Structures are given as C-alpha cells and as structure tokens.
mmCIF file of C-alpha atoms in Angstrom:
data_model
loop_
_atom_site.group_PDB
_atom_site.id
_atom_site.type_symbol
_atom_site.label_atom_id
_atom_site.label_comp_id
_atom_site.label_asym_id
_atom_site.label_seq_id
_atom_site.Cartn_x
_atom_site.Cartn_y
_atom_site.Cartn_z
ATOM 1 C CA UNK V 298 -10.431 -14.111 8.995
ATOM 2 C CA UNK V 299 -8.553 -11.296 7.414
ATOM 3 C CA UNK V 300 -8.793 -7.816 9.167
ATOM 4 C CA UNK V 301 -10.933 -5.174 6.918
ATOM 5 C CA UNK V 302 -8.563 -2.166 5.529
ATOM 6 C CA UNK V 303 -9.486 1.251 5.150
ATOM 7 C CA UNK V 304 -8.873 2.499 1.829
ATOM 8 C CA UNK V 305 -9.552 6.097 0.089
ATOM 9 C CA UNK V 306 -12.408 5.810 -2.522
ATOM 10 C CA UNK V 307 -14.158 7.999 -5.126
ATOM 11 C CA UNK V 308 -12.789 11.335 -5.045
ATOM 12 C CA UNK V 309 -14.713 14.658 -6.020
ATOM 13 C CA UNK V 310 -14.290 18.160 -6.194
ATOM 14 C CA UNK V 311 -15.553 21.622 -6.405
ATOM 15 C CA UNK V 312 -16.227 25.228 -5.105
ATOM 16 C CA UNK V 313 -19.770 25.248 -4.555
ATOM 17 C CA UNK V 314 -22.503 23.315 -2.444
ATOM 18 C CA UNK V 315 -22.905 19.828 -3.444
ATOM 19 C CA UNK V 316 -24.379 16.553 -2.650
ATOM 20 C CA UNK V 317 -22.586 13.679 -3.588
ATOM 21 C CA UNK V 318 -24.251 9.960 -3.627
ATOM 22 C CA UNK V 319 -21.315 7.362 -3.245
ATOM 23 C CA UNK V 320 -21.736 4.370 -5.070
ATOM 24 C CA UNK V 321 -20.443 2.303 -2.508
ATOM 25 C CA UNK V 322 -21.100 2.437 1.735
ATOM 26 C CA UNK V 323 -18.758 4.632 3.052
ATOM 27 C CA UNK V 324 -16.981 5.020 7.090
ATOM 28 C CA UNK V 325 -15.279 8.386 6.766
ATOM 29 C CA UNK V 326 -14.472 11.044 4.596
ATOM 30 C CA UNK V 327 -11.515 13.610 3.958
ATOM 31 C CA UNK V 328 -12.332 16.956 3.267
ATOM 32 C CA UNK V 329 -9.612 19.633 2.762
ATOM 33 C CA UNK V 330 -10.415 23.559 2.337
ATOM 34 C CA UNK V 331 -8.469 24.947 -0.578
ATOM 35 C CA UNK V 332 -9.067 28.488 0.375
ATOM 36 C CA UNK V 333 -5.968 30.355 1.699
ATOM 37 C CA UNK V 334 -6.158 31.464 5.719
ATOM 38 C CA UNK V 335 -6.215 35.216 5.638
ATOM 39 C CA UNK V 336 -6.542 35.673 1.512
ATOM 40 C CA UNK V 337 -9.500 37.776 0.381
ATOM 41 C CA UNK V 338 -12.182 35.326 -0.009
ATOM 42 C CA UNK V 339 -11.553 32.855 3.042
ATOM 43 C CA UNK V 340 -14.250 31.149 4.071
ATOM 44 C CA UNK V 341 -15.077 28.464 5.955
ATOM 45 C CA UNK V 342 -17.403 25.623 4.581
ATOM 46 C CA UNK V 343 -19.468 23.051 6.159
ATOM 47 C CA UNK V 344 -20.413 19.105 5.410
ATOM 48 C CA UNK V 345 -23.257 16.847 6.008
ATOM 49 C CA UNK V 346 -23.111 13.359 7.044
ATOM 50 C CA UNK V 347 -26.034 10.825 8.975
ATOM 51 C CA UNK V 348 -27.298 14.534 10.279
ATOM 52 C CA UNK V 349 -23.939 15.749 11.832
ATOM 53 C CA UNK V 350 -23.062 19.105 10.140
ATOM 54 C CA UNK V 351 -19.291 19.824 10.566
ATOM 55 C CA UNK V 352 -16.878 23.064 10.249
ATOM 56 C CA UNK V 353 -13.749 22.988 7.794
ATOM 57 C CA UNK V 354 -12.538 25.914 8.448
ATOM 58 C CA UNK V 355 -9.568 27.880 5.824
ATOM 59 C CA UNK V 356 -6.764 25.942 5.006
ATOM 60 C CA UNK V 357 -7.609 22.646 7.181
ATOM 61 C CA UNK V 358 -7.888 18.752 6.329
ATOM 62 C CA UNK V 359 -10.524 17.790 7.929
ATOM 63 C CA UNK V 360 -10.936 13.595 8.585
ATOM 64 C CA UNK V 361 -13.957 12.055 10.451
ATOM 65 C CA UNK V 362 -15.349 8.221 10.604
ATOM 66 C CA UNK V 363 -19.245 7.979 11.117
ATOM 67 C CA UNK V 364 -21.585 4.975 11.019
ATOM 68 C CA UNK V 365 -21.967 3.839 7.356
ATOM 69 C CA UNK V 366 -23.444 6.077 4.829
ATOM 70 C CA UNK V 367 -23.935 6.812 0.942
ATOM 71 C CA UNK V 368 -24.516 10.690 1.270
ATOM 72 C CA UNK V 369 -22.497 13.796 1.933
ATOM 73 C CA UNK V 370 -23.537 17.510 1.825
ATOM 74 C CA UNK V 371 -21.120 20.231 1.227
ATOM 75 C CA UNK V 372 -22.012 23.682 1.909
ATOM 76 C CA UNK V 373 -19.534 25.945 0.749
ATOM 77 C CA UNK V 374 -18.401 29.151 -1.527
ATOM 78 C CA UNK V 375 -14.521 28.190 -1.425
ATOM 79 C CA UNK V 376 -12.091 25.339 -3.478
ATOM 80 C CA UNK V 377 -12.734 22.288 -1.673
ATOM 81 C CA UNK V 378 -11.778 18.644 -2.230
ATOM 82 C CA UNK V 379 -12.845 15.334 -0.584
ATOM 83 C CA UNK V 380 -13.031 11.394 -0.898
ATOM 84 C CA UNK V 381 -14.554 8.772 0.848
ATOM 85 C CA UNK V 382 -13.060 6.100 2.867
ATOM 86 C CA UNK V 383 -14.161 2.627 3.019
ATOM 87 C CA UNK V 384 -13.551 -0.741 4.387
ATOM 88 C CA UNK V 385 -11.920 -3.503 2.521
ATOM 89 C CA UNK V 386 -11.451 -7.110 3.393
ATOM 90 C CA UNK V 387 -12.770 -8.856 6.459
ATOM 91 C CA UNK V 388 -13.701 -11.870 4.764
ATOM 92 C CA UNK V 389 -12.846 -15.441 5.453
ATOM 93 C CA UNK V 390 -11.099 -16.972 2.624
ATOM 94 C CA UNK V 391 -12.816 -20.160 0.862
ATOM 95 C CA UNK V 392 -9.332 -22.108 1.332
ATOM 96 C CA UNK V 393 -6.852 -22.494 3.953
ATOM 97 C CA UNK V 394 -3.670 -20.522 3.567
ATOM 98 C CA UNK V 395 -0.945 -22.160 1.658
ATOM 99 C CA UNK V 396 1.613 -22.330 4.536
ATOM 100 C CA UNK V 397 4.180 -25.184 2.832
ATOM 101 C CA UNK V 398 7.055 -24.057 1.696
ATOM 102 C CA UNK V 399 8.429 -23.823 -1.678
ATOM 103 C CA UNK V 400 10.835 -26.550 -3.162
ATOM 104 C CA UNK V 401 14.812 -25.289 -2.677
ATOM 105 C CA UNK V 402 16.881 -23.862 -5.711
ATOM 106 C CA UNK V 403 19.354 -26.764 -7.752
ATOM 107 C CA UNK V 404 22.256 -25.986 -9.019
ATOM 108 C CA UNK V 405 23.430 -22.519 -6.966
ATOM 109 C CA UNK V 406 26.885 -21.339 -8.653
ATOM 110 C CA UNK V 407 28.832 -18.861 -7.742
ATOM 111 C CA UNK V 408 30.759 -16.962 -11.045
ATOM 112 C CA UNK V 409 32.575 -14.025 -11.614
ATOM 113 C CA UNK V 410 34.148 -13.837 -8.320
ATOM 114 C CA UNK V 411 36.681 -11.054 -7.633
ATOM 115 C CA UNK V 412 37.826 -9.630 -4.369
ATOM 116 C CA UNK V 413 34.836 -7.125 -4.063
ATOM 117 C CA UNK V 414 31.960 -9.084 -6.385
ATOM 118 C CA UNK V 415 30.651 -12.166 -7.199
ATOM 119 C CA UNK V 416 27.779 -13.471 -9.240
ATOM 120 C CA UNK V 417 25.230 -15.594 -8.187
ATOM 121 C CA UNK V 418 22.956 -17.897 -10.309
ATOM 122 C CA UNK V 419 20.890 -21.156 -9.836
ATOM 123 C CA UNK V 420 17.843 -23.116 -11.243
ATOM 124 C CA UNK V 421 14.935 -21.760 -10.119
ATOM 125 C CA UNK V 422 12.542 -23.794 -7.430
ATOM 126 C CA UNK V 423 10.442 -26.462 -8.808
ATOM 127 C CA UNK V 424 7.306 -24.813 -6.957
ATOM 128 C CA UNK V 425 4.332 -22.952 -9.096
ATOM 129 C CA UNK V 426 4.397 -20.848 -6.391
ATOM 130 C CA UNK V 427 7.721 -19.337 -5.803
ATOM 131 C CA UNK V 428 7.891 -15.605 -6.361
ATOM 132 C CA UNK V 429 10.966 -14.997 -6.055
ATOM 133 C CA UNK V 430 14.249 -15.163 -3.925
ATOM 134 C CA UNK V 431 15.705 -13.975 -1.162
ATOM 135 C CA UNK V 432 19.063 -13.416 -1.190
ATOM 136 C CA UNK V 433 21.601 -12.987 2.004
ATOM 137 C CA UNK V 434 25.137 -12.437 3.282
ATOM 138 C CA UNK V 435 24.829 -13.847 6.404
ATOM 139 C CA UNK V 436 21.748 -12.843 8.255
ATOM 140 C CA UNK V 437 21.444 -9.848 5.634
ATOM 141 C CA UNK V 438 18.881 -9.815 3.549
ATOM 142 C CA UNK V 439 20.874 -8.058 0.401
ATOM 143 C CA UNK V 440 18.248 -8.483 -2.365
ATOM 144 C CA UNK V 441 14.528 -10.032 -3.203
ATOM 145 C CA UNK V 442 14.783 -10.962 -7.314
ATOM 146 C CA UNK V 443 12.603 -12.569 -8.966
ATOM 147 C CA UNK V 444 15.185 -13.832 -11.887
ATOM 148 C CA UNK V 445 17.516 -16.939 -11.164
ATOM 149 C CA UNK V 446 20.636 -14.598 -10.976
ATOM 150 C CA UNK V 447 21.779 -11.823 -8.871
ATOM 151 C CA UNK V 448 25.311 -9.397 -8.854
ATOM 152 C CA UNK V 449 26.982 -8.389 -5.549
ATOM 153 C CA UNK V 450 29.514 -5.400 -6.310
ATOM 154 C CA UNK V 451 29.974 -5.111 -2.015
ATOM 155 C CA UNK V 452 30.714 -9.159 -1.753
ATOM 156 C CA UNK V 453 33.354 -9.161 0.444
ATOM 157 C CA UNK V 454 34.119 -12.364 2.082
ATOM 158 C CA UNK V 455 31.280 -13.690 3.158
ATOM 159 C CA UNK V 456 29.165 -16.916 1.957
ATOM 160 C CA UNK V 457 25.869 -16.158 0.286
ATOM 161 C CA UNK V 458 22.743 -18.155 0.409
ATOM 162 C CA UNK V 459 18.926 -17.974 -1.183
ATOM 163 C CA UNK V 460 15.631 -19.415 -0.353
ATOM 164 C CA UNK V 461 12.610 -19.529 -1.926
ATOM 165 C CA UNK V 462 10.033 -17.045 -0.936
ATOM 166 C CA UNK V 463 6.549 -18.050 0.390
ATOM 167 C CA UNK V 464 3.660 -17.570 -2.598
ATOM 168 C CA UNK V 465 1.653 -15.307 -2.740
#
C-alpha cells in the first residue's frame, strides 16, 4: 500500500468575509494575513472550519489539520490568502511493483579521452523500461542522462561505469 501525501489544493483569495465550498474533501488549510503588523489598518481575521473558529492574527501563516471537510468561513476586513490541503495516494496498486531489473548497456566506448576528459557512449538497454542511466567514477554517482552518451571534463584517472536505472 502506498502512504497518502499531503498536497496543497485550490487556492483562493480576498479581503473580505467569505465562504468557500472546496470541490474536493479537505484535512487542513493555510491561511496567511496580508495585513502589515503595526500599519494603519491591521487587523486580525478569523476562519471557520467543522465549528472551530480560529485567530490569524497581522502578518501570520496560520496552518491547522481538522477532520475532513468541504467548508471554510473567513471573517475578515484585511488581504488574506489561503488553500486547502488534501490527501493523495493511499491506494493499493492493481499490479505488483516491477522490481526486475533492466537489461545492461552493449557496446560502452570510451572516446575522446584526454588527460582531464573523456567521452562516454553505449547502446542503450534493451528494456522498455529503462529511464535512463546512471553514470559513476567509482562509487560517485557523476550524472543521471537519459541519452546513450555522456562528457566528463573532471575525468581524471579513474574507470567509469553505467547501469540501467529501475523504471518508473
């Protein structure tokens, strides 16, 4: 089962009371209060949700998580702005992970080679799903391309090697 995700969703705006109806079932909510701490028309403002009123006061960010719900009231005479925040995911996929790995690269050639560079090119893996390729001097991870070449200017001495990464 993959873990649900929190995610920002349908943001609104606005200097005046409001009631906004999400379209979708929301957790939480982030409310920030545009107006300026101390500047002539400072005010705090208030919100609504499952009837829990809360304070945003001048210049704060305010973020809360409550039990589901579609409805938010804002009560205020300031700049404010706000989104929702929902959950994404938790669902059990209808296959089992692909967890083989992809076929190795042919051909890897080595070109171009100078005392500080080298070039690097090969046929790509046989796989449909192959991404891309890592590519390493040593242990290093220098580069993740998705072409079937890559350019070291910092080569060095060292041996390079590639592998297939995992589809996605």
């Amino acid at each position: 089962m993959q873990s649900p995700m929190e995610v920002s969703d349908e943001p609104f705006s606005g200097s005046g009371n409001l009631t906004k109806e999400f379209t979708t079932e929301m957790i939480g909510i982030e409310i920030s209060n545009d107006s300026e701490p101390g500047k002539t028309g400072a005010a705090d403002l208030t919100f609504t949700i499952n009837d829990q009123t809360r304070t945003v006061k001048s210049g704060e960010v305010v973020t809360g998580r409550y039990k589901p719900f579609t409805v938010v009231t804002i009560n205020s005479t300031v700049p404010w702005r706000a989104e929702g925040i929902k959950l994404i995911g938790g669902f059990t996929p209808s296959a089992p992970a692909d967890i083989t790995p992809p076929d190795n690269v042919t051909n890897l050639v080595t070109s171009a080679v100078t005392t500080t560079s080298l070039t690097l090119t090969w046929n790509a893996s046989a796989s449909d799903d192959c991404m891309g390729y890592d590519v390493y001097r040593g242990s290093t991870l220098l580069a993740s391309v998705r072409r079937h070449r890559f350019h070291n200017y910092e080569w060095c001495k060292y041996l390079c090697t590639t592998y297939c990464k995992y589809g996605l």
